[in-house]
């Protein structure tokens, strides 16, 4: 494994980092009320009395949120706790109308699990999961509409969250980035969170400390809050680790603290000294009984599990003959993997993969289209590969056919027919093309026969040109060789 070491003239340091990721649960209604979770509605339209913290209102647990969190736990190979308890985390902040958050503390819904990540150097790392607990999201404060006032939008208050806490297993920014991508891929496969970090439905807090390389001590950590992209998370932990190294090397100490990531500078800024759990006066939530799951419920959720990226990747390598790299690219999101499987069914999977990762991805990029809006369907791409395999068109013509498919959404067979691009595979027809070229170029024929064999490429080119690109290049080669002796 490639070591990530922060090296200065004074010494070598390593980073120790753990993540807490808040994932908004995909569910129609909030975790403790019937209000809608719809994103992007007008402010304060999806708010029940529970979400607004009205006196005497009682929370009712949404079973769907529990199901989604259990499913996520299974996707992270984690222990599902049949007994878990809701707790009150007390704090005053304008975006928390109840003045407390209903969360889980000592008894979370999901226990230890693991995620495997692939690194650039080809190695695989295991990242331990500490727990997943479920809780309610806060409302949203809006500070940029009026210079003198802040506004509050309660639509988000009470949306269900899964807080996924990792072990302090990260030793490099690359590992942090790969983990977030992998986690996002898993929750999207499961359909338990949309993983859109830029919309705030997946938010990352990173706890970072440093220590002399090779040591096993754990020093005070800084928690960088609410980082909203993979790239920013990598920047934030790298900046923070280097900042702490400078601090220690200047002879200073560091207290446990909370910091803010500034995306314009790529740096972190001090927010406050970190609260410890005592500060929140946690106690068991009196309005909700402990959550007890039975075997039937757990087995029901297990039966709904889908094939996850690691398993799919292994299958593409083993059963379909793809390289690990190609399989990883195709499995990063489920839609691409499904597209590939449909297109490759009954065909040479490697050829189909090459088309998807080459011309097809390039076309989506150029048109800035998501996969589901592609004018080329998996069936059409499969047919194109069939036309090449059965020698109806050659590889070069196929690229032209694909370009037209991408513009018109037409079937490749129809395009080939209309354009008259069917490959000439008739030996007689190719022979007469070749005879014509040889007769017109006696000097080059003589030169070839005298030993200038690299003229072969030129002859092939002339014949292909004469056929307007439709001659089968392998047959042209073969017949030319015969004729030139
Ligand atoms: Mn939380």
Coordinates of C-alpha atoms and ligand atoms in Angstrom, one line a residue:
X1 CA 0.0 0.0 0.0
X2 CA 1.3 3.4 -0.9
X3 CA 2.0 5.4 2.3
X4 CA 0.8 8.9 2.6
X5 CA 3.4 10.8 4.7
X6 CA 3.5 14.5 5.4
X7 CA 7.2 15.2 5.3
X8 CA 8.8 18.4 6.5
X9 CA 12.5 19.3 7.2
X10 CA 11.7 18.6 10.8
X11 CA 10.1 15.2 10.5
X12 CA 7.5 12.8 9.1
X13 CA 3.9 12.7 10.0
X14 CA 0.8 10.7 9.3
X15 CA -2.8 11.6 9.2
X16 CA -5.5 9.8 11.3
X17 CA -9.0 10.5 10.0
X18 CA -12.5 9.3 10.6
X19 CA -15.7 10.4 8.9
X20 CA -19.3 11.0 9.9
X21 CA -21.7 11.1 7.0
X22 CA -25.2 12.3 7.3
X23 CA -27.3 10.7 4.6
X24 CA -30.9 11.9 4.0
X25 CA -33.1 8.8 3.9
X26 CA -35.2 8.4 0.8
X27 CA -38.8 8.2 2.1
X28 CA -42.0 10.0 1.2
X29 CA -42.6 11.4 4.6
X30 CA -40.4 12.6 7.5
X31 CA -39.0 10.3 10.2
X32 CA -41.4 11.4 13.0
X33 CA -44.3 13.1 11.1
X34 CA -46.4 12.7 8.0
X35 CA -45.1 15.8 6.3
X36 CA -43.6 15.5 2.8
X37 CA -39.8 15.3 2.3
X38 CA -40.0 16.8 -1.2
X39 CA -36.8 18.8 -2.0
X40 CA -37.1 22.2 -3.7
X41 CA -40.7 23.1 -2.7
X42 CA -41.6 26.6 -1.5
X43 CA -40.2 27.4 2.0
X44 CA -42.3 26.2 5.0
X45 CA -45.0 24.3 3.1
X46 CA -44.0 20.8 4.3
X47 CA -44.2 21.3 8.0
X48 CA -46.3 19.5 10.5
X49 CA -46.8 20.6 14.1
X50 CA -44.3 17.9 15.2
X51 CA -41.6 19.4 12.8
X52 CA -42.4 22.9 14.1
X53 CA -41.9 21.8 17.7
X54 CA -45.4 22.8 18.9
X55 CA -46.0 21.9 22.5
X56 CA -47.7 18.6 23.2
X57 CA -47.0 17.2 19.7
X58 CA -45.8 13.6 19.7
X59 CA -43.5 11.9 17.3
X60 CA -44.5 8.7 15.4
X61 CA -41.7 6.6 14.0
X62 CA -41.9 6.1 10.2
X63 CA -41.3 2.4 9.5
X64 CA -40.0 3.1 6.0
X65 CA -37.1 5.1 7.5
X66 CA -36.2 2.1 9.7
X67 CA -36.4 -0.2 6.7
X68 CA -34.1 2.0 4.6
X69 CA -31.5 2.3 7.4
X70 CA -31.5 -1.5 8.0
X71 CA -31.0 -2.0 4.3
X72 CA -28.1 0.4 4.3
X73 CA -26.6 -1.5 7.2
X74 CA -26.8 -4.7 5.3
X75 CA -25.2 -3.0 2.3
X76 CA -22.2 -2.1 4.6
X77 CA -22.0 -5.7 5.9
X78 CA -23.0 -4.4 9.3
X79 CA -24.6 -5.9 12.4
X80 CA -28.3 -5.0 12.6
X81 CA -29.3 -4.3 16.2
X82 CA -32.7 -5.7 17.1
X83 CA -32.9 -3.4 20.0
X84 CA -32.1 0.3 19.7
X85 CA -33.1 3.4 21.6
X86 CA -33.9 7.0 20.7
X87 CA -32.3 9.7 22.7
X88 CA -32.7 13.5 23.1
X89 CA -29.7 15.5 22.1
X90 CA -30.3 18.9 23.7
X91 CA -29.1 22.1 22.1
X92 CA -30.5 25.5 21.3
X93 CA -30.1 26.6 17.7
X94 CA -32.6 28.5 15.5
X95 CA -32.8 25.7 13.0
X96 CA -34.0 23.2 15.7
X97 CA -37.5 24.3 16.8
X98 CA -37.8 21.6 19.5
X99 CA -34.5 22.7 21.1
X100 CA -33.5 19.1 20.9
X101 CA -32.8 16.6 18.2
X102 CA -34.3 13.1 18.4
X103 CA -31.4 10.8 17.6
X104 CA -29.8 7.6 18.9
X105 CA -26.9 7.5 21.3
X106 CA -25.9 4.5 23.4
X107 CA -28.0 2.0 21.4
X108 CA -27.8 2.6 17.6
X109 CA -29.9 0.7 15.0
X110 CA -26.8 -0.6 13.2
X111 CA -23.5 -1.7 14.6
X112 CA -20.1 -2.5 13.1
X113 CA -19.6 -3.1 9.4
X114 CA -17.0 -2.6 6.6
X115 CA -16.5 -1.1 3.2
X116 CA -13.7 -2.0 0.8
X117 CA -12.1 0.7 -1.4
X118 CA -9.8 0.4 -4.4
X119 CA -6.8 2.7 -4.6
X120 CA -4.9 4.0 -7.6
X121 CA -1.9 1.8 -6.9
X122 CA -4.1 -1.2 -7.3
X123 CA -4.4 -2.0 -3.6
X124 CA -7.6 -2.6 -1.7
X125 CA -8.3 -1.1 1.8
X126 CA -10.8 -2.1 4.3
X127 CA -12.5 0.8 6.1
X128 CA -14.4 -0.1 9.3
X129 CA -17.9 1.2 10.0
X130 CA -18.5 2.0 13.7
X131 CA -22.3 2.4 13.6
X132 CA -25.3 3.9 11.8
X133 CA -27.9 5.7 13.9
X134 CA -31.1 7.4 12.7
X135 CA -32.1 10.9 13.6
X136 CA -34.0 13.9 12.4
X137 CA -32.5 16.6 10.2
X138 CA -32.5 20.2 11.3
X139 CA -34.3 23.1 9.4
X140 CA -32.4 25.3 7.1
X141 CA -31.2 28.8 8.0
X142 CA -31.0 31.2 5.1
X143 CA -28.6 34.1 5.6
X144 CA -28.2 35.5 2.1
X145 CA -31.6 36.9 1.3
X146 CA -31.4 40.0 3.5
X147 CA -28.4 41.7 4.9
X148 CA -30.1 42.3 8.3
X149 CA -32.2 39.2 8.8
X150 CA -31.9 35.5 8.7
X151 CA -34.8 33.3 7.6
X152 CA -35.7 29.8 8.5
X153 CA -37.2 27.1 6.2
X154 CA -38.7 24.2 8.2
X155 CA -39.2 21.9 5.2
X156 CA -36.0 20.0 6.0
X157 CA -36.8 19.9 9.8
X158 CA -37.6 16.2 10.6
X159 CA -36.4 14.6 7.4
X160 CA -34.9 11.2 8.3
X161 CA -31.1 11.0 8.4
X162 CA -28.8 8.0 8.7
X163 CA -25.6 9.1 10.4
X164 CA -22.9 6.7 9.2
X165 CA -19.8 6.8 11.5
X166 CA -16.6 5.2 10.4
X167 CA -13.6 4.0 12.4
X168 CA -10.6 6.4 12.3
X169 CA -9.2 4.2 9.5
X170 CA -8.3 6.8 6.9
X171 CA -4.6 7.6 6.3
X172 CA -4.8 9.7 3.2
X173 CA -7.0 12.1 1.3
X174 CA -7.3 9.6 -1.5
X175 CA -8.8 7.0 0.8
X176 CA -11.4 9.6 2.0
X177 CA -12.3 10.4 -1.6
X178 CA -12.6 6.8 -2.7
X179 CA -14.7 5.9 0.4
X180 CA -17.2 8.7 -0.2
X181 CA -17.5 7.6 -3.8
X182 CA -18.0 4.0 -2.8
X183 CA -20.5 4.9 -0.1
X184 CA -22.5 7.1 -2.5
X185 CA -22.5 4.3 -5.1
X186 CA -23.8 1.8 -2.5
X187 CA -26.6 4.0 -1.2
X188 CA -27.6 4.7 -4.7
X189 CA -27.7 1.1 -5.7
X190 CA -29.8 0.4 -2.6
X191 CA -32.1 3.4 -3.2
X192 CA -31.8 4.5 0.4
X193 CA -30.2 7.9 -0.2
X194 CA -29.8 9.9 -3.5
X195 CA -26.2 10.7 -2.6
X196 CA -26.3 14.2 -4.0
X197 CA -23.7 16.0 -2.0
X198 CA -24.2 19.3 -3.8
X199 CA -27.9 19.3 -2.7
X200 CA -27.0 18.5 0.9
X201 CA -28.6 15.0 0.9
X202 CA -25.2 13.5 1.8
X203 CA -23.0 15.7 4.1
X204 CA -19.6 14.8 5.4
X205 CA -17.9 15.7 8.7
X206 CA -14.2 14.7 8.9
X207 CA -12.3 14.3 12.2
X208 CA -8.6 14.8 11.5
X209 CA -5.5 14.5 13.7
X210 CA -1.9 13.9 13.0
X211 CA 0.9 12.0 14.7
X212 CA 4.6 11.2 14.1
X213 CA 4.8 8.6 11.3
X214 CA 4.9 5.1 12.8
X215 CA 3.5 6.1 16.2
X216 CA 0.2 4.8 17.5
X217 CA -0.8 7.7 19.7
X218 CA -4.1 9.5 19.1
X219 CA -3.8 13.3 19.4
X220 CA -6.6 15.9 19.7
X221 CA -8.6 16.1 16.6
X222 CA -10.3 18.8 14.7
X223 CA -13.7 18.1 13.2
X224 CA -14.4 19.8 9.8
X225 CA -18.1 20.2 9.4
X226 CA -20.5 19.8 6.5
X227 CA -18.2 19.4 3.5
X228 CA -20.4 19.0 0.4
X229 CA -18.3 17.3 -2.3
X230 CA -15.8 14.5 -2.7
X231 CA -13.2 16.9 -3.9
X232 CA -13.7 19.3 -1.0
X233 CA -13.5 16.5 1.5
X234 CA -10.2 15.5 0.1
X235 CA -9.0 19.1 0.2
X236 CA -10.3 19.7 3.7
X237 CA -8.5 16.7 5.3
X238 CA -5.3 17.4 3.5
X239 CA -5.3 21.1 4.5
X240 CA -6.2 20.3 8.1
X241 CA -3.5 17.6 8.5
X242 CA -0.8 20.0 7.2
X243 CA -2.1 22.8 9.4
X244 CA -1.8 20.7 12.5
X245 CA 1.7 19.5 11.5
X246 CA 2.8 23.2 11.2
X247 CA 1.2 23.9 14.6
X248 CA 3.1 21.0 16.4
X249 CA 6.3 21.8 14.7
X250 CA 6.0 25.4 15.9
X251 CA 5.9 24.0 19.4
X252 CA 2.1 24.7 19.9
X253 CA -0.6 22.3 21.1
X254 CA -4.1 21.8 19.8
X255 CA -7.4 21.5 21.6
X256 CA -10.3 19.4 20.3
X257 CA -12.3 21.8 18.1
X258 CA -14.8 22.2 15.3
X259 CA -13.8 23.9 12.1
X260 CA -15.5 25.1 8.9
X261 CA -14.2 24.3 5.4
X262 CA -14.0 27.4 3.2
X263 CA -14.5 26.3 -0.4
X264 CA -13.2 29.5 -1.9
X265 CA -9.8 29.1 -0.2
X266 CA -9.7 25.4 0.2
X267 CA -8.7 26.0 3.9
X268 CA -10.4 25.4 7.3
X269 CA -11.4 28.0 9.8
X270 CA -11.9 27.8 13.6
X271 CA -15.6 27.7 14.6
X272 CA -15.6 26.7 18.3
X273 CA -14.0 24.4 20.8
X274 CA -15.6 21.0 20.2
X275 CA -18.5 20.0 22.4
X276 CA -18.2 16.7 24.2
X277 CA -21.2 14.4 24.6
X278 CA -21.8 15.6 28.2
X279 CA -22.6 19.1 26.8
X280 CA -25.7 17.7 25.1
X281 CA -27.3 16.2 28.2
X282 CA -28.4 13.1 26.3
X283 CA -31.3 11.2 27.8
X284 CA -33.6 8.5 26.5
X285 CA -36.4 10.0 24.4
X286 CA -39.5 9.9 26.7
X287 CA -42.0 10.2 23.7
X288 CA -40.8 7.1 21.9
X289 CA -40.4 3.5 23.1
X290 CA -37.3 1.5 22.3
X291 CA -37.2 0.2 18.8
X292 CA -37.4 -3.6 18.7
X293 CA -37.1 -5.4 15.4
X294 CA -38.3 -9.0 14.8
X295 CA -36.6 -11.6 12.6
X296 CA -39.4 -11.4 10.1
X297 CA -38.9 -7.7 9.5
X298 CA -35.1 -8.2 9.1
X299 CA -35.5 -11.1 6.7
X300 CA -38.1 -9.2 4.7
X301 CA -35.5 -6.3 4.2
X302 CA -32.8 -8.9 3.4
X303 CA -35.0 -10.3 0.7
X304 CA -35.2 -6.9 -1.0
X305 CA -31.4 -6.5 -1.2
X306 CA -30.0 -5.9 -4.7
X307 CA -26.6 -6.9 -6.1
X308 CA -24.1 -4.3 -4.9
X309 CA -21.2 -2.8 -6.9
X310 CA -18.5 -5.2 -5.5
X311 CA -20.5 -8.3 -6.3
X312 CA -21.5 -7.0 -9.7
X313 CA -17.9 -6.1 -10.5
X314 CA -16.7 -9.6 -9.5
X315 CA -19.4 -11.2 -11.7
X316 CA -18.5 -9.0 -14.7
X317 CA -14.9 -10.1 -14.4
X318 CA -15.6 -13.8 -13.8
X319 CA -18.6 -14.5 -16.0
X320 CA -18.2 -11.8 -18.8
X321 CA -14.4 -11.7 -19.1
X322 CA -14.0 -8.0 -18.4
X323 CA -10.8 -6.5 -16.8
X324 CA -11.1 -5.3 -13.2
X325 CA -10.7 -1.8 -14.4
X326 CA -13.5 -1.9 -17.0
X327 CA -15.8 -3.7 -14.6
X328 CA -15.1 -1.0 -11.9
X329 CA -15.9 1.8 -14.4
X330 CA -19.1 0.1 -15.5
X331 CA -20.3 -0.7 -12.0
X332 CA -19.8 2.7 -10.4
X333 CA -23.4 3.4 -11.0
X334 CA -26.2 1.0 -11.4
X335 CA -27.7 2.6 -14.5
X336 CA -24.5 2.2 -16.4
X337 CA -24.1 -1.4 -15.3
X338 CA -27.7 -2.2 -16.3
X339 CA -27.1 -0.5 -19.7
X340 CA -24.0 -2.6 -20.3
X341 CA -25.7 -5.8 -19.3
X342 CA -28.6 -5.2 -21.6
X343 CA -26.3 -4.3 -24.5
X344 CA -23.9 -7.2 -23.9
X345 CA -26.5 -9.9 -23.6
X346 CA -25.5 -12.7 -25.9
X347 CA -22.6 -10.8 -27.4
X348 CA -18.9 -10.3 -27.0
X349 CA -19.0 -8.4 -23.6
X350 CA -15.5 -6.9 -24.1
X351 CA -16.4 -5.3 -27.4
X352 CA -19.6 -3.8 -25.9
X353 CA -17.7 -2.5 -22.9
X354 CA -15.2 -0.8 -25.3
X355 CA -18.0 0.9 -27.2
X356 CA -19.7 2.1 -24.0
X357 CA -16.5 3.4 -22.4
X358 CA -15.3 4.9 -25.7
X359 CA -17.6 6.5 -28.2
X360 CA -20.8 6.2 -26.0
X361 CA -19.4 8.0 -22.9
X362 CA -17.7 10.6 -25.1
X363 CA -21.1 11.2 -26.8
X364 CA -22.9 11.7 -23.5
X365 CA -20.2 14.0 -22.3
X366 CA -20.2 16.1 -25.4
X367 CA -24.0 16.4 -25.3
X368 CA -24.0 16.8 -21.5
X369 CA -26.7 14.2 -21.3
X370 CA -27.3 11.8 -18.3
X371 CA -27.5 8.1 -19.3
X372 CA -31.3 7.9 -19.1
X373 CA -31.6 10.6 -21.8
X374 CA -29.3 8.9 -24.2
X375 CA -30.6 8.8 -27.8
X376 CA -28.8 5.5 -28.2
X377 CA -30.5 2.6 -26.4
X378 CA -28.7 -0.5 -25.2
X379 CA -30.5 -2.6 -27.9
X380 CA -29.2 -0.2 -30.6
X381 CA -25.7 -0.4 -29.3
X382 CA -25.9 -4.2 -29.2
X383 CA -27.1 -4.2 -32.8
X384 CA -24.2 -2.0 -33.9
X385 CA -21.8 -4.5 -32.4
X386 CA -23.6 -7.3 -34.2
X387 CA -23.2 -5.5 -37.5
X388 CA -19.4 -5.4 -36.9
X389 CA -19.2 -9.0 -35.7
X390 CA -21.1 -10.3 -38.7
X391 CA -18.9 -8.2 -41.1
X392 CA -21.8 -6.2 -42.4
X393 CA -19.8 -3.0 -41.6
X394 CA -16.2 -2.5 -40.6
X395 CA -15.0 -0.7 -37.4
X396 CA -14.4 2.6 -39.2
X397 CA -17.9 2.7 -40.8
X398 CA -19.3 1.7 -37.3
X399 CA -18.0 5.0 -35.9
X400 CA -19.8 7.0 -38.6
X401 CA -23.0 4.9 -38.0
X402 CA -22.7 5.6 -34.3
X403 CA -22.4 9.4 -34.9
X404 CA -25.7 9.3 -36.9
X405 CA -27.4 7.2 -34.2
X406 CA -26.4 9.8 -31.6
X407 CA -27.9 12.6 -33.7
X408 CA -31.1 10.9 -35.0
X409 CA -31.8 8.1 -32.5
X410 CA -32.2 5.8 -35.6
X411 CA -31.6 2.1 -35.7
X412 CA -28.0 1.2 -37.0
X413 CA -29.4 -1.3 -39.5
X414 CA -31.6 1.3 -41.1
X415 CA -28.7 3.8 -41.3
X416 CA -26.4 1.3 -43.0
X417 CA -29.1 0.4 -45.4
X418 CA -30.0 4.0 -46.3
X419 CA -26.4 5.1 -46.7
X420 CA -25.4 2.1 -48.7
X421 CA -22.6 1.4 -46.2
X422 CA -22.9 -2.4 -46.3
X423 CA -19.4 -3.8 -46.4
X424 CA -18.3 -5.4 -49.7
X425 CA -17.4 -9.0 -48.7
X426 CA -17.9 -10.4 -52.2
X427 CA -14.5 -11.7 -53.4
X428 CA -15.2 -11.0 -57.0
X429 CA -16.1 -7.4 -56.3
X430 CA -13.0 -6.8 -54.2
X431 CA -10.8 -8.5 -56.8
X432 CA -12.0 -6.2 -59.5
X433 CA -11.4 -3.1 -57.3
X434 CA -7.8 -4.4 -56.7
X435 CA -7.2 -5.1 -60.4
X436 CA -8.2 -1.6 -61.2
X437 CA -5.8 -0.1 -58.7
X438 CA -2.9 -2.4 -59.7
X439 CA -3.4 -1.6 -63.4
X440 CA -3.4 2.2 -62.7
X441 CA -0.1 2.0 -60.7
X442 CA 2.4 -0.2 -62.5
X443 CA 5.4 1.6 -61.0
X444 CA 4.4 0.9 -57.4
X445 CA 3.6 -2.8 -58.3
X446 CA 7.1 -3.1 -59.7
X447 CA 8.6 -1.4 -56.7
X448 CA 6.7 -3.7 -54.4
X449 CA 7.9 -6.8 -56.3
X450 CA 11.4 -5.4 -56.1
X451 CA 11.2 -5.5 -52.3
X452 CA 9.5 -2.3 -51.1
X453 CA 6.9 -4.4 -49.1
X454 CA 5.8 -1.5 -47.0
X455 CA 3.9 -0.3 -50.0
X456 CA 1.2 -2.8 -48.9
X457 CA -0.4 -0.2 -46.6
X458 CA -0.6 2.2 -49.5
X459 CA -2.3 -0.3 -51.8
X460 CA -4.8 -1.2 -49.1
X461 CA -5.6 2.5 -48.6
X462 CA -6.1 3.0 -52.4
X463 CA -8.5 0.0 -52.6
X464 CA -10.5 1.2 -49.5
X465 CA -10.7 4.7 -50.9
X466 CA -11.9 3.3 -54.3
X467 CA -14.6 1.3 -52.4
X468 CA -15.6 4.5 -50.4
X469 CA -14.6 2.7 -47.2
X470 CA -17.0 -0.2 -47.6
X471 CA -14.6 -3.0 -48.6
X472 CA -13.7 -5.5 -45.9
X473 CA -10.1 -4.5 -44.9
X474 CA -9.1 -8.0 -43.9
X475 CA -10.2 -9.4 -47.3
X476 CA -8.5 -6.6 -49.2
X477 CA -5.3 -7.4 -47.4
X478 CA -5.5 -11.1 -48.1
X479 CA -6.4 -10.8 -51.8
X480 CA -3.8 -8.1 -52.4
X481 CA -1.1 -10.3 -50.9
X482 CA -2.1 -13.1 -53.2
X483 CA -2.1 -10.9 -56.3
X484 CA 1.2 -9.2 -55.6
X485 CA 2.8 -12.6 -54.8
Ligands
LIG1 MN1 -25.9 13.7 13.6

